[in-house]
Short mmCIF file of C-alpha atoms and ligand atoms in Angstrom, two decimals:
data_model
loop_
_atom_site.label_atom_id
_atom_site.label_comp_id
_atom_site.label_asym_id
_atom_site.label_seq_id
_atom_site.Cartn_x
_atom_site.Cartn_y
_atom_site.Cartn_z
CA MET A 1 21.64 -103.97 -19.48
CA THR A 2 18.39 -102.46 -18.05
CA LEU A 3 17.88 -98.92 -18.82
CA ASN A 4 18.39 -96.09 -16.46
CA ILE A 5 14.48 -94.51 -16.96
CA ASN A 6 14.64 -91.76 -14.23
CA GLU A 7 18.26 -90.70 -16.21
CA ILE A 8 17.00 -90.45 -19.76
CA ARG A 9 13.35 -89.43 -18.97
CA LYS A 10 15.67 -86.27 -18.08
CA ASP A 11 17.24 -86.08 -21.39
CA PHE A 12 13.29 -85.07 -22.52
CA PRO A 13 12.61 -81.36 -21.57
CA ILE A 14 8.31 -82.18 -22.58
CA LEU A 15 8.57 -85.00 -20.36
CA GLN A 16 9.10 -82.20 -16.83
CA ARG A 17 6.20 -80.63 -18.37
CA GLU A 18 1.90 -80.12 -17.39
CA THR A 19 -0.83 -79.99 -18.96
CA ASN A 20 -3.00 -76.68 -19.00
CA SER A 21 -5.57 -77.43 -16.25
CA GLY A 22 -1.56 -79.07 -14.41
CA ALA A 23 -1.71 -82.93 -14.84
CA ARG A 24 1.81 -84.53 -15.69
CA ILE A 25 2.19 -84.98 -19.49
CA VAL A 26 1.98 -89.22 -19.29
CA TYR A 27 2.90 -89.40 -22.69
CA LEU A 28 1.13 -92.42 -24.61
CA ASP A 29 1.83 -91.99 -28.71
CA SER A 30 5.56 -92.44 -29.88
CA THR A 31 3.90 -94.80 -32.92
CA ALA A 32 2.39 -91.37 -34.43
CA THR A 33 6.54 -89.13 -33.21
CA SER A 34 8.37 -89.85 -30.75
CA GLN A 35 9.64 -87.05 -28.26
CA LYS A 36 12.97 -86.13 -28.80
CA PRO A 37 16.12 -85.62 -26.63
CA VAL A 38 17.75 -82.62 -25.34
CA GLN A 39 21.13 -83.20 -27.65
CA VAL A 40 19.12 -83.62 -30.63
CA ILE A 41 17.20 -79.67 -29.83
CA GLU A 42 21.50 -78.71 -28.97
CA ALA A 43 22.25 -80.22 -31.64
CA MET A 44 20.08 -78.37 -34.26
CA ASN A 45 20.82 -74.88 -32.38
CA GLU A 46 24.23 -75.44 -32.37
CA TYR A 47 24.77 -75.58 -36.17
CA TYR A 48 21.99 -72.32 -36.42
CA ARG A 49 23.89 -71.05 -33.91
CA ARG A 50 27.75 -71.35 -34.91
CA SER A 51 27.34 -73.03 -38.98
CA ASN A 52 24.17 -72.47 -40.09
CA ALA A 53 25.42 -72.08 -44.47
CA ASN A 54 24.09 -73.52 -47.54
CA ILE A 55 25.97 -77.46 -48.29
CA HIS A 56 27.89 -78.28 -51.95
CA ARG A 57 28.07 -75.26 -52.36
CA GLY A 58 30.32 -73.29 -50.63
CA VAL A 59 33.69 -73.28 -50.18
CA HIS A 60 33.71 -70.79 -47.03
CA THR A 61 33.96 -71.60 -43.46
CA LEU A 62 30.96 -71.56 -42.87
CA ALA A 63 29.95 -73.74 -45.91
CA GLU A 64 32.41 -76.96 -45.34
CA GLU A 65 31.58 -77.16 -42.14
CA ALA A 66 27.14 -77.26 -42.86
CA THR A 67 28.37 -79.54 -45.70
CA ALA A 68 30.59 -81.34 -43.26
CA MET A 69 27.52 -81.64 -40.78
CA TYR A 70 25.27 -82.85 -43.55
CA GLU A 71 27.14 -86.10 -44.63
CA GLY A 72 29.03 -86.67 -41.24
CA ALA A 73 24.85 -87.52 -40.32
CA ARG A 74 24.60 -89.64 -43.39
CA GLU A 75 28.01 -91.57 -42.03
CA ARG A 76 26.44 -92.38 -38.74
CA ILE A 77 22.89 -93.24 -40.50
CA ALA A 78 24.28 -95.50 -42.56
CA ARG A 79 25.86 -97.27 -39.67
CA PHE A 80 23.30 -97.43 -37.44
CA ILE A 81 21.65 -99.46 -39.98
CA ASN A 82 24.40 -101.07 -41.07
CA ALA A 83 23.91 -100.35 -44.92
CA ALA A 84 26.79 -101.52 -46.98
CA SER A 85 27.60 -97.69 -48.08
CA SER A 86 26.62 -93.82 -46.85
CA ARG A 87 26.15 -93.31 -51.32
CA GLU A 88 22.86 -95.90 -50.12
CA ILE A 89 21.36 -93.69 -47.57
CA ILE A 90 19.10 -90.67 -49.36
CA TYR A 91 18.38 -88.50 -47.10
CA THR A 92 13.76 -87.41 -47.84
CA ARG A 93 11.30 -86.07 -45.99
CA ASN A 94 9.43 -88.85 -44.54
CA THR A 95 9.16 -92.81 -44.99
CA THR A 96 5.80 -91.41 -47.04
CA GLU A 97 8.45 -89.20 -49.81
CA SER A 98 11.16 -92.22 -49.29
CA ILE A 99 8.26 -94.51 -51.14
CA ASN A 100 6.37 -92.43 -53.06
CA LEU A 101 10.07 -92.26 -54.43
CA ILE A 102 10.76 -95.78 -55.55
CA ALA A 103 7.13 -95.28 -56.60
CA TYR A 104 7.90 -92.93 -59.19
CA SER A 105 11.79 -93.83 -59.92
CA TRP A 106 12.28 -97.26 -59.63
CA ALA A 107 8.79 -98.46 -60.42
CA ARG A 108 7.43 -96.16 -63.02
CA ALA A 109 10.69 -97.31 -64.71
CA ASN A 110 10.20 -101.02 -64.15
CA LEU A 111 7.14 -102.12 -64.05
CA LYS A 112 4.10 -102.50 -66.85
CA ALA A 113 0.41 -102.72 -67.32
CA GLY A 114 -0.15 -106.47 -65.45
CA ASP A 115 2.65 -106.47 -63.20
CA LEU A 116 2.60 -107.27 -60.22
CA VAL A 117 2.76 -105.70 -56.60
CA ILE A 118 2.77 -107.85 -53.56
CA LEU A 119 1.51 -105.93 -50.32
CA THR A 120 0.12 -106.16 -47.11
CA GLU A 121 -3.59 -105.37 -45.60
CA MET A 122 -1.72 -104.76 -42.81
CA GLU A 123 0.02 -101.84 -44.82
CA HIS A 124 -0.02 -97.25 -43.41
CA HIS A 125 -1.81 -95.18 -46.21
CA SER A 126 2.21 -94.24 -46.66
CA ASN A 127 2.16 -98.10 -48.80
CA LEU A 128 -1.19 -98.15 -49.87
CA VAL A 129 -1.97 -95.43 -51.86
CA PRO A 130 1.62 -94.17 -53.70
CA TRP A 131 0.15 -97.98 -55.75
CA HIS A 132 -3.09 -97.55 -56.37
CA MET A 133 -1.85 -94.14 -58.10
CA LEU A 134 0.85 -96.32 -60.21
CA GLN A 135 -2.40 -98.54 -60.77
CA ALA A 136 -4.62 -96.07 -62.26
CA GLU A 137 -1.69 -95.11 -64.36
CA ARG A 138 -0.17 -97.62 -65.49
CA GLY A 139 -2.40 -101.09 -65.38
CA ILE A 140 -0.76 -102.35 -62.09
CA GLU A 141 -2.37 -105.73 -60.32
CA LEU A 142 -2.20 -104.91 -56.49
CA GLU A 143 -3.03 -108.45 -54.22
CA PHE A 144 -2.48 -108.13 -50.54
CA ILE A 145 -1.13 -110.75 -48.65
CA PRO A 146 -3.66 -111.11 -45.41
CA VAL A 147 -3.68 -109.93 -42.05
CA THR A 148 -5.36 -113.04 -39.56
CA GLU A 149 -7.47 -112.72 -36.51
CA GLU A 150 -4.24 -113.18 -34.22
CA GLY A 151 -3.36 -109.93 -35.88
CA LEU A 152 0.11 -112.40 -38.10
CA LEU A 153 0.62 -111.76 -41.46
CA ASP A 154 -0.66 -115.24 -43.29
CA LEU A 155 2.45 -116.77 -44.94
CA ASP A 156 0.91 -120.07 -46.82
CA VAL A 157 -1.19 -117.08 -49.07
CA TYR A 158 1.43 -114.95 -49.74
CA LYS A 159 3.73 -118.29 -51.10
CA THR A 160 0.46 -118.81 -53.32
CA LEU A 161 1.56 -115.15 -54.66
CA LEU A 162 4.88 -115.88 -55.16
CA ASP A 163 3.87 -118.53 -57.56
CA ARG A 164 2.29 -114.98 -59.73
CA THR A 165 5.69 -113.89 -60.19
CA PRO A 166 5.44 -110.00 -58.61
CA LYS A 167 7.34 -107.67 -59.31
CA LEU A 168 7.91 -106.56 -56.17
CA VAL A 169 7.29 -106.98 -53.03
CA SER A 170 6.35 -104.29 -50.47
CA PHE A 171 5.37 -104.33 -46.84
CA THR A 172 5.92 -102.96 -43.42
CA HIS A 173 8.50 -104.48 -41.24
CA MET A 174 6.84 -103.46 -38.02
CA SER A 175 2.79 -102.29 -38.12
CA ASN A 176 1.95 -99.27 -36.49
CA VAL A 177 -1.66 -100.51 -35.01
CA LEU A 178 -1.00 -103.88 -33.72
CA GLY A 179 2.22 -103.64 -33.27
CA THR A 180 2.75 -107.47 -35.53
CA ILE A 181 6.68 -107.08 -36.43
CA ASN A 182 7.34 -108.66 -39.13
CA PRO A 183 9.59 -112.01 -39.75
CA ALA A 184 10.71 -109.44 -42.88
CA ALA A 185 13.57 -111.36 -43.91
CA GLU A 186 12.45 -115.21 -44.43
CA ILE A 187 9.12 -112.34 -46.91
CA ILE A 188 12.62 -111.33 -48.55
CA LYS A 189 14.01 -114.41 -49.03
CA LEU A 190 10.67 -115.59 -50.26
CA ALA A 191 10.74 -112.36 -52.14
CA HIS A 192 13.82 -112.95 -54.51
CA ALA A 193 13.83 -116.59 -54.68
CA VAL A 194 11.11 -115.27 -57.64
CA GLY A 195 12.80 -112.88 -58.69
CA ALA A 196 10.79 -109.66 -56.69
CA VAL A 197 12.19 -106.03 -55.55
CA VAL A 198 11.07 -105.66 -52.17
CA LEU A 199 10.99 -102.56 -50.35
CA VAL A 200 10.34 -102.28 -46.81
CA ASP A 201 8.54 -100.08 -44.50
CA GLY A 202 10.33 -98.99 -41.30
CA ALA A 203 8.46 -96.32 -40.28
CA GLN A 204 7.86 -98.33 -37.29
CA SER A 205 11.24 -100.93 -37.26
CA VAL A 206 13.75 -98.50 -36.85
CA PRO A 207 13.74 -96.79 -33.62
CA HIS A 208 12.57 -99.64 -32.25
CA LEU A 209 14.44 -102.65 -33.64
CA SER A 210 18.49 -103.25 -34.53
CA VAL A 211 17.78 -103.53 -38.50
CA ASP A 212 20.49 -104.73 -40.60
CA MET A 213 20.34 -104.11 -44.03
CA GLN A 214 23.72 -105.98 -45.47
CA ALA A 215 22.02 -109.37 -43.22
CA LEU A 216 17.99 -108.14 -44.09
CA ASP A 217 19.14 -107.99 -47.33
CA ALA A 218 16.23 -105.69 -48.50
CA ASP A 219 16.44 -103.65 -51.63
CA PHE A 220 14.60 -99.95 -50.21
CA TYR A 221 14.16 -99.34 -46.40
CA ALA A 222 12.16 -96.34 -45.89
CA PHE A 223 11.64 -94.80 -42.21
CA SER A 224 11.65 -91.45 -40.85
CA ALA A 225 13.29 -89.44 -38.27
CA HIS A 226 10.54 -88.17 -35.74
CA LYS A 227 9.19 -91.38 -34.70
CA MET A 228 12.94 -92.04 -33.41
CA CYS A 229 13.96 -89.08 -31.05
CA GLY A 230 15.51 -87.30 -34.61
CA PRO A 231 13.49 -83.93 -36.12
CA THR A 232 10.29 -84.17 -38.58
CA GLY A 233 11.13 -83.17 -41.86
CA ILE A 234 13.36 -85.53 -42.20
CA GLY A 235 13.70 -89.59 -43.35
CA ALA A 236 15.85 -91.41 -44.91
CA LEU A 237 15.63 -93.78 -48.14
CA TYR A 238 17.85 -97.21 -47.75
CA GLY A 239 18.66 -98.43 -51.43
CA LYS A 240 21.37 -100.34 -52.94
CA SER A 241 24.06 -98.87 -54.88
CA SER A 242 23.33 -100.86 -57.74
CA LEU A 243 19.51 -100.55 -57.82
CA LEU A 244 19.85 -96.44 -57.17
CA GLU A 245 22.16 -96.23 -59.93
CA ALA A 246 19.86 -97.59 -61.94
CA MET A 247 16.66 -95.28 -60.76
CA PRO A 248 16.13 -91.77 -62.93
CA PRO A 249 16.40 -89.15 -60.80
CA PHE A 250 13.27 -88.58 -58.69
CA LEU A 251 12.71 -85.16 -58.09
CA GLY A 252 14.94 -82.07 -60.62
CA GLY A 253 17.30 -79.65 -59.57
CA GLY A 254 20.15 -77.63 -58.03
CA ASP A 255 22.78 -80.41 -56.65
CA MET A 256 20.72 -83.00 -58.75
CA ILE A 257 23.17 -82.41 -61.22
CA LYS A 258 26.91 -83.10 -61.89
CA GLU A 259 26.14 -80.80 -65.48
CA VAL A 260 23.65 -78.70 -67.09
CA LYS A 261 22.94 -78.07 -70.69
CA LEU A 262 20.61 -75.92 -71.79
CA ARG A 263 18.79 -78.88 -73.47
CA SER A 264 19.87 -81.88 -71.12
CA PHE A 265 21.83 -82.49 -67.57
CA ARG A 266 23.76 -85.12 -66.37
CA ALA A 267 22.39 -86.11 -63.22
CA ASN A 268 24.75 -86.26 -59.79
CA THR A 269 25.84 -89.45 -58.24
CA LEU A 270 25.02 -91.55 -55.16
CA PRO A 271 23.10 -89.87 -52.78
CA HIS A 272 23.08 -86.33 -53.87
CA LYS A 273 21.64 -87.46 -58.01
CA PHE A 274 18.07 -88.37 -55.76
CA GLU A 275 18.08 -84.83 -53.55
CA ALA A 276 17.45 -82.13 -55.43
CA GLY A 277 17.47 -78.72 -54.04
CA THR A 278 18.05 -76.83 -50.54
CA PRO A 279 17.30 -79.30 -48.29
CA ALA A 280 16.65 -80.03 -44.59
CA ILE A 281 20.52 -79.53 -42.72
CA ALA A 282 19.33 -78.33 -39.67
CA GLU A 283 17.11 -81.81 -39.85
CA ALA A 284 20.11 -84.22 -40.73
CA ILE A 285 21.96 -82.49 -38.53
CA GLY A 286 19.70 -83.52 -35.91
CA PHE A 287 18.54 -87.42 -37.31
CA GLY A 288 22.45 -87.79 -36.92
CA ALA A 289 22.28 -86.91 -33.09
CA ALA A 290 19.12 -88.81 -32.61
CA VAL A 291 21.38 -91.60 -33.70
CA ASP A 292 24.14 -90.42 -31.99
CA TYR A 293 21.75 -90.73 -29.12
CA LEU A 294 19.87 -94.14 -29.78
CA THR A 295 23.27 -95.78 -29.78
CA LYS A 296 24.77 -94.00 -26.53
CA VAL A 297 20.54 -96.25 -25.00
CA GLY A 298 21.91 -98.97 -26.80
CA MET A 299 18.85 -101.16 -29.03
CA LYS A 300 18.81 -104.09 -27.87
CA GLU A 301 18.22 -102.24 -24.15
CA ILE A 302 15.32 -100.11 -25.77
CA ALA A 303 13.88 -102.95 -27.95
CA GLU A 304 14.16 -105.09 -24.43
CA HIS A 305 12.47 -101.88 -22.43
CA GLU A 306 9.67 -101.57 -24.89
CA HIS A 307 8.87 -105.43 -24.27
CA ALA A 308 9.29 -105.32 -20.41
CA ILE A 309 6.21 -102.04 -21.20
CA THR A 310 4.29 -103.98 -23.51
CA GLU A 311 4.05 -107.15 -21.93
CA TYR A 312 2.70 -105.55 -18.75
CA ALA A 313 0.31 -102.56 -20.87
CA LEU A 314 -1.27 -105.44 -22.16
CA GLU A 315 -1.68 -107.66 -18.97
CA ARG A 316 -2.87 -104.19 -17.58
CA LEU A 317 -5.35 -103.24 -20.34
CA GLU A 318 -6.61 -106.53 -20.43
CA GLU A 319 -8.55 -106.48 -17.15
CA ILE A 320 -10.56 -104.55 -18.19
CA PRO A 321 -13.88 -105.35 -18.86
CA GLY A 322 -15.21 -104.70 -22.62
CA VAL A 323 -11.42 -103.28 -23.39
CA LYS A 324 -10.58 -105.31 -27.25
CA LEU A 325 -7.32 -106.02 -28.05
CA PHE A 326 -6.35 -105.93 -31.74
CA GLY A 327 -2.82 -107.86 -32.98
CA PRO A 328 -0.46 -110.01 -31.17
CA ALA A 329 0.78 -111.40 -27.87
CA ALA A 330 3.87 -108.84 -26.37
CA ASP A 331 6.40 -111.77 -27.64
CA LYS A 332 5.57 -110.84 -31.14
CA LYS A 333 4.86 -107.00 -31.45
CA GLY A 334 6.66 -103.75 -30.50
CA GLY A 335 5.01 -101.37 -28.23
CA VAL A 336 1.74 -100.85 -29.46
CA ALA A 337 -1.80 -101.51 -27.75
CA ALA A 338 -4.62 -100.36 -29.54
CA PHE A 339 -7.68 -101.66 -28.45
CA THR A 340 -11.20 -100.55 -28.50
CA LEU A 341 -13.56 -99.80 -24.75
CA GLU A 342 -16.85 -101.52 -25.20
CA GLY A 343 -19.75 -99.09 -26.63
CA ILE A 344 -17.64 -96.13 -26.21
CA HIS A 345 -16.16 -94.08 -29.09
CA PRO A 346 -11.98 -93.64 -28.75
CA HIS A 347 -12.02 -90.38 -29.73
CA ASP A 348 -14.88 -89.94 -25.84
CA VAL A 349 -11.85 -92.33 -24.66
CA ALA A 350 -9.07 -90.13 -26.03
CA GLN A 351 -10.38 -87.27 -25.06
CA ILE A 352 -11.29 -87.84 -21.52
CA LEU A 353 -7.56 -89.62 -20.97
CA ASP A 354 -6.28 -86.34 -22.33
CA GLN A 355 -8.34 -84.85 -19.06
CA ASP A 356 -5.74 -86.38 -16.66
CA GLY A 357 -2.82 -85.24 -19.14
CA VAL A 358 -2.57 -88.91 -20.98
CA ALA A 359 -2.25 -88.69 -24.64
CA VAL A 360 -3.32 -91.33 -26.92
CA ARG A 361 -4.08 -91.47 -30.16
CA ALA A 362 -8.21 -92.67 -31.47
CA GLY A 363 -8.83 -92.93 -35.20
CA HIS A 364 -7.90 -95.21 -37.84
CA HIS A 365 -4.39 -94.21 -37.77
CA CYS A 366 -3.69 -94.08 -41.89
CA ALA A 367 -4.63 -98.00 -41.64
CA GLN A 368 -8.13 -97.88 -43.02
CA PRO A 369 -8.65 -101.04 -45.13
CA LEU A 370 -6.35 -102.74 -41.20
CA HIS A 371 -9.47 -100.89 -39.30
CA GLU A 372 -12.28 -102.46 -42.14
CA LYS A 373 -10.72 -105.88 -41.58
CA PHE A 374 -11.94 -106.63 -37.98
CA GLY A 375 -14.80 -104.53 -38.67
CA ILE A 376 -14.48 -101.57 -36.80
CA PRO A 377 -14.03 -97.73 -37.52
CA ALA A 378 -11.23 -96.65 -35.22
CA THR A 379 -9.35 -97.43 -31.69
CA SER A 380 -7.68 -96.04 -29.28
CA ARG A 381 -3.44 -97.06 -29.32
CA ALA A 382 -1.10 -96.60 -26.43
CA SER A 383 2.58 -96.99 -27.37
CA PHE A 384 5.51 -96.93 -26.04
CA TYR A 385 8.99 -95.79 -26.42
CA LEU A 386 12.15 -95.91 -24.03
CA TYR A 387 11.13 -93.25 -21.20
CA SER A 388 7.71 -94.75 -21.05
CA THR A 389 7.04 -96.21 -17.72
CA LYS A 390 5.23 -98.87 -15.58
CA GLU A 391 3.45 -95.89 -13.80
CA GLU A 392 3.05 -94.52 -16.70
CA VAL A 393 0.55 -97.46 -17.84
CA ASP A 394 -1.12 -97.52 -14.53
CA MET A 395 -1.90 -93.98 -15.45
CA LEU A 396 -3.71 -94.97 -18.74
CA VAL A 397 -5.50 -98.42 -17.02
CA ASN A 398 -6.81 -95.73 -13.55
CA GLY A 399 -7.67 -93.09 -16.88
CA LEU A 400 -9.55 -96.03 -18.24
CA TYR A 401 -12.04 -97.13 -15.47
CA LYS A 402 -12.28 -93.59 -14.85
CA VAL A 403 -13.65 -93.43 -18.47
CA LYS A 404 -15.86 -96.11 -17.78
CA GLU A 405 -17.30 -94.12 -14.82
CA LEU A 406 -18.07 -91.42 -17.21
CA PHE A 407 -20.15 -93.44 -20.07
CA GLY A 408 -21.70 -95.51 -17.37
N1 LIG B 501 2.69 -93.55 -38.61
C1 LIG B 501 0.42 -93.13 -37.01
O1 LIG B 501 0.12 -92.70 -35.86
P1 LIG B 501 5.89 -90.08 -41.95
O2 LIG B 501 4.28 -89.80 -41.86
O3 LIG B 501 5.99 -90.48 -43.41
O4 LIG B 501 6.86 -90.24 -41.18
O5 LIG B 501 5.12 -92.10 -41.62
C2 LIG B 501 4.45 -92.65 -42.76
C3 LIG B 501 4.02 -94.17 -41.24
C4 LIG B 501 4.49 -94.64 -42.86
N2 LIG B 501 4.45 -96.67 -42.18
C5 LIG B 501 4.02 -96.73 -40.59
C6 LIG B 501 4.07 -97.53 -40.56
C7 LIG B 501 3.62 -95.48 -40.55
O6 LIG B 501 3.13 -95.66 -39.24
C8 LIG B 501 3.88 -93.88 -40.90
C9 LIG B 501 3.66 -93.20 -39.70
C10 LIG B 501 1.62 -92.60 -37.34
O7 LIG B 501 0.69 -94.17 -36.75
C11 LIG B 501 1.50 -91.42 -38.60
S1 LIG B 501 0.20 -91.67 -39.44
#
C-alpha cells in the first residue's frame, strides 16, 4: 500500500505555514529533527489539560492517570521495537544520553585499561566523545571500522579487528550523513561470536526502518523521540534485562531507589533503577503517541515512500553540474542526501535555499571525523521523511540552480 501523502501532510500543522518572506516551508531537515503530527501535540496538550501530576508517587486520581499514561507509552515503545519486555526500555533525554548511560554505567563497571572498544568512522559525535572521555579516564583502546569511498563499512577490516577480542562494539545502524544502512544483524553476530557486547546507535534507524530487538539481538540500542515524530527532551535506551540488572545505577536520586538509609540505598527494579528524579512525563506520553502514529501509517510503507523519494532525489541531484553526492546508492541507504556544490560553501547553499523556504542543514552534522575522511569540512544535507514529496525535491533542485546562478 502506498502512503496517502496529502492526508499525512494535513497531520503536520507546520507544513502548512510560510516563511517570513511568504515562501512555503519545504522541510528537508528531518534527520536533525522531524516535524510533529497533531496527534502527538494533542496527546501532550491533553495530559497537561486533564491529567497533569507527578508519577509513581501519588494515589490520587491524577497521579494514577499520569502514571498509567507514562507507563502505557513505555509498553507501546517496547512493542514498536519488539523488545521482550517494557522493563528493557529506559527513558532518557535522547540518544546522546542513552549512549552516555552505557559509557558511565556499563562501561565503567566492565572496562579496564587496555580493553578494546570498536567504533566506526561514520559515528556521530554522540558515539565518539563518551568513548574519548573513557579513554582519557581509563586507558581503554579505540579502533574504528573504516568507511569505504562508496560510504560503506569495511567489514573485512572489522573481522580482523575482532581477532583482538574487543569488549564492546558500538556503531550506528544508519549514518546521519551518508544515509548508509549498516548490516546491523551481521555486525552484531560477529561481535557476539568473540564475546563482545554490542551497542547500536539507532537515532536514524528507528524513525525510518522497522527494527526488531529480538531478531537483531543487540545488547543495547539507543534512540530519540524527536527524530520519529515525537517531542524533544525524551529518548530511550533498550537493554537486555540481564545486562541492565547487572549494571550499577547511572544517576542517583528519587524514583531510582527501593530504600534509602542515611548511609546507604537499595536500587529500584528495572526500568526505574535508571530513571532518577521527575522525568519528562508529557514528553513520554508524546513519545507513545508518536509510535502509535508511525505504527498506524505503517513502518514498511514509510520506508518504501522514503526510498522512492531518495531514489528520485539522488537522480535529480546528480543531474546538476558541480554537485558531488556522498554515500551509497539509494538501495543501500535511508532518506539522506549529503552533497557539496563545487566552489560554493555549504552554508551559502543552505542560506540561499532558505530564501525560498527550502530548509536543509549545512555543516559537519556532528560527524566531523567522517567529513575529514572525505577531505571536506562540511556538506549540505537534504533529508526526507514520511511527509516529503517529489515536488519538494524539485524545489530543492530548482533552488540549487539558483544558487549556482548567483555564484556565477
Ligand atoms: N543527529 C543530525 O542533524 P540526539 O541529539 O541525542 O537526539 O541524537 C544524537 C545523534 C546520535 N546519532 C546519530 C546517528 C544522529 O544522527 C544523532 C543526531 C542530528 O544529524 C543532530 S546533530
